[in-house]
mmCIF file of C-alpha atoms in Angstrom:
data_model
loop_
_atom_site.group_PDB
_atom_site.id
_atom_site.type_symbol
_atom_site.label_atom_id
_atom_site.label_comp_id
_atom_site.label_asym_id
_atom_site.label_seq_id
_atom_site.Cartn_x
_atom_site.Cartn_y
_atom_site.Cartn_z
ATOM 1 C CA UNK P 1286 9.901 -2.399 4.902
ATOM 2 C CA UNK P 1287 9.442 -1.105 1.082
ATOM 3 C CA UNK P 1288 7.973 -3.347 -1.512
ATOM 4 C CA UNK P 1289 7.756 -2.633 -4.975
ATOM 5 C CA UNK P 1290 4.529 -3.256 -6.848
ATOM 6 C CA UNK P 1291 4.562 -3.788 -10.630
ATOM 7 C CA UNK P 1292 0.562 -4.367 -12.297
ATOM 8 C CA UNK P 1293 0.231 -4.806 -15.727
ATOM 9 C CA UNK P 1294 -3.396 -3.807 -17.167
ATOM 10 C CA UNK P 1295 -5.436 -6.877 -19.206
ATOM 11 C CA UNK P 1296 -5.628 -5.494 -22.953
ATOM 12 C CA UNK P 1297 -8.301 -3.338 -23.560
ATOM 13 C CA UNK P 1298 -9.233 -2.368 -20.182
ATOM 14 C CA UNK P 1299 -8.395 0.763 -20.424
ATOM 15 C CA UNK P 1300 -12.414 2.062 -20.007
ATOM 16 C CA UNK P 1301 -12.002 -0.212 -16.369
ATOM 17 C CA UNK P 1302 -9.206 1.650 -15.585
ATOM 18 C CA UNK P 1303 -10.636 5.248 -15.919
ATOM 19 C CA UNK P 1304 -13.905 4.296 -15.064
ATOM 20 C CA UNK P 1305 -12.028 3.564 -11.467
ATOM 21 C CA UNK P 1306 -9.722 5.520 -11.387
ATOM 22 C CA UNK P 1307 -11.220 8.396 -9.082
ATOM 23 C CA UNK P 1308 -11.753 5.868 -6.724
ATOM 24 C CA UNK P 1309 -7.951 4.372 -7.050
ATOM 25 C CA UNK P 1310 -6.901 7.716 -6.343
ATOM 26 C CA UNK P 1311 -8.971 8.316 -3.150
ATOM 27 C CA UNK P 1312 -7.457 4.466 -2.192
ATOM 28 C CA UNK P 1313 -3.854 5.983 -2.439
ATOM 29 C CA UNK P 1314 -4.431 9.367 -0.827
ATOM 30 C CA UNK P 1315 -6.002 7.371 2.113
ATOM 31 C CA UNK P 1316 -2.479 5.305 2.704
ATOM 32 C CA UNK P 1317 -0.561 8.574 1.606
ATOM 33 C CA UNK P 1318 1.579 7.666 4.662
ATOM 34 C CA UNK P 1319 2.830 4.269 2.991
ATOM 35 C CA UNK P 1320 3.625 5.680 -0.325
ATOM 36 C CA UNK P 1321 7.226 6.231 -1.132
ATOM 37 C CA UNK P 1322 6.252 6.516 -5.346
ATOM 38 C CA UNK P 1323 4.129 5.831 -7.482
ATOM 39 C CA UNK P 1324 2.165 6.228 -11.072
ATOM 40 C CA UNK P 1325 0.685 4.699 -13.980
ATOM 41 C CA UNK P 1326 3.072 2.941 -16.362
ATOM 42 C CA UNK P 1327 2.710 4.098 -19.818
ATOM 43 C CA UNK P 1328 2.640 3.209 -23.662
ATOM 44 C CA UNK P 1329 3.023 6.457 -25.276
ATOM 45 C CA UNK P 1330 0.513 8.326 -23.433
ATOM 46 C CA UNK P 1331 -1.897 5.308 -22.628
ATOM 47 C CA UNK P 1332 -2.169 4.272 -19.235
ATOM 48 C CA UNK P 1333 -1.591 -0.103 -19.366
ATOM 49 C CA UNK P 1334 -0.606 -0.630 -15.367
ATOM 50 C CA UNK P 1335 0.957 0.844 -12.244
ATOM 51 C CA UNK P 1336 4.057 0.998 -10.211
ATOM 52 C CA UNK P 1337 3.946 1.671 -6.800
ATOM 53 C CA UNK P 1338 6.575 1.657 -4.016
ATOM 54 C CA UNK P 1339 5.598 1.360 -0.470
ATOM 55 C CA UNK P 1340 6.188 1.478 3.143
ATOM 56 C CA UNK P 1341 4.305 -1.193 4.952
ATOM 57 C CA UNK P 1342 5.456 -3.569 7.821
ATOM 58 C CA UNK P 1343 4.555 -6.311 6.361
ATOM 59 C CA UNK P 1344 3.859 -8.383 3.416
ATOM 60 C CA UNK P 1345 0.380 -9.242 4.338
ATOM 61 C CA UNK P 1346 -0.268 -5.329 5.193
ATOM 62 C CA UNK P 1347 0.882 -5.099 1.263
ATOM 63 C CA UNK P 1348 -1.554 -7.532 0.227
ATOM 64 C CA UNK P 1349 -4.400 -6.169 1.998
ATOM 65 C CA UNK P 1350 -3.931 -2.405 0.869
ATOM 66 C CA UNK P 1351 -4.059 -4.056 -2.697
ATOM 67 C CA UNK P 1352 -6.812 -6.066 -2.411
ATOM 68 C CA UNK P 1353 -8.802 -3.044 -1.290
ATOM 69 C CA UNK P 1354 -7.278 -1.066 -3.952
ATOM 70 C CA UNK P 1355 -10.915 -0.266 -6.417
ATOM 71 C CA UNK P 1356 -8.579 -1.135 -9.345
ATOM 72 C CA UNK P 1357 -8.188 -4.777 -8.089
ATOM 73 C CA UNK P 1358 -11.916 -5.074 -7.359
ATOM 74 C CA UNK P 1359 -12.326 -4.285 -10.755
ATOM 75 C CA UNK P 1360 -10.366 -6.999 -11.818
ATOM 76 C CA UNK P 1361 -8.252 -4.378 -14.047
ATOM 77 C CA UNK P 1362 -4.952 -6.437 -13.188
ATOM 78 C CA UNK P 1363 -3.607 -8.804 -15.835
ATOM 79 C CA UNK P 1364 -0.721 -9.263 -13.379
ATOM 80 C CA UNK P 1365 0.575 -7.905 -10.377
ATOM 81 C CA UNK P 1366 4.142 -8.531 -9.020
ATOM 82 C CA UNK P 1367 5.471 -7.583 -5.343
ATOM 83 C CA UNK P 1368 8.946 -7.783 -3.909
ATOM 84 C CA UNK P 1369 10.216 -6.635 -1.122
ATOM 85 C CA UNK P 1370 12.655 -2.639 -2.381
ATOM 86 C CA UNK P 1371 15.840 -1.234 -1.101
ATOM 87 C CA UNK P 1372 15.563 2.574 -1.688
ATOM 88 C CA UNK P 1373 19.064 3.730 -2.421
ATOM 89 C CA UNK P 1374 18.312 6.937 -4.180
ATOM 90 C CA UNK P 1375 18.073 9.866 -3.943
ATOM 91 C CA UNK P 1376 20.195 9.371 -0.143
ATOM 92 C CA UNK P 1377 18.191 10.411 2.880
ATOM 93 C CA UNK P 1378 19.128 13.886 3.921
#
C-alpha cells in the first residue's frame, strides 16, 4: 500500500537539517525498495521539509521507517502528515 508523507521543518532548523542530512540519505537508500518518490520541499532554494511517497504494507511499517529516519531523531519535524496514496500517474507500463 502507498502512503504519502508530508513533514514540515520547525523554523530555523535548517543547520539540523543539513547537519543530518547525510545520514537521512543513507536512511532512504537503505529502504530504496519502498520508495516510490521523494525530496525536500522547498522555499526558493531553502530546504523547510520533505515529501515522500512509499510502498510499505502497512501503516505501522510507515511509522517505524520514520521513526528511524535520523531526521526525526533529530527532532527536525515541526509536523509530519501520513495518508494512505493512490498512484495514478504516470500509468504502469
Amino acid at each position: 500500500m502507498a502512503f504519502m508523507i508530508y513533514c514540515l521543518d520547525k523554523p530555523d532548523h535548517l543547520e539540523v537539517r543539513l547537519a543530518n542530512r547525510p545520514a537521512h540519505v543513507e536512511h532512504l537508500i537503505a529502504h530504496e525498495s519502498h520508495l516510490i518518490t521523494g525530496g525536500p520541499l522547498l522555499d526558493g532554494e531553502k530546504m523547510i521539509g520533505s515529501l515522500l511517497v512509499v510502498d510499505f504494507a502497512t501503516r505501522e511499517e510507515v511509522d517505524a521507517f520514520l521513526a528511524a529516519d535520523p531526521y526525526a531523531k533529530a527532532d527536525l519535524f515541526q509536523s509530519v502528515t501520513v495518508r494512505p496514496y493512490k498512484n495514478v500517474f504516470p500509468r504502469a507500463q
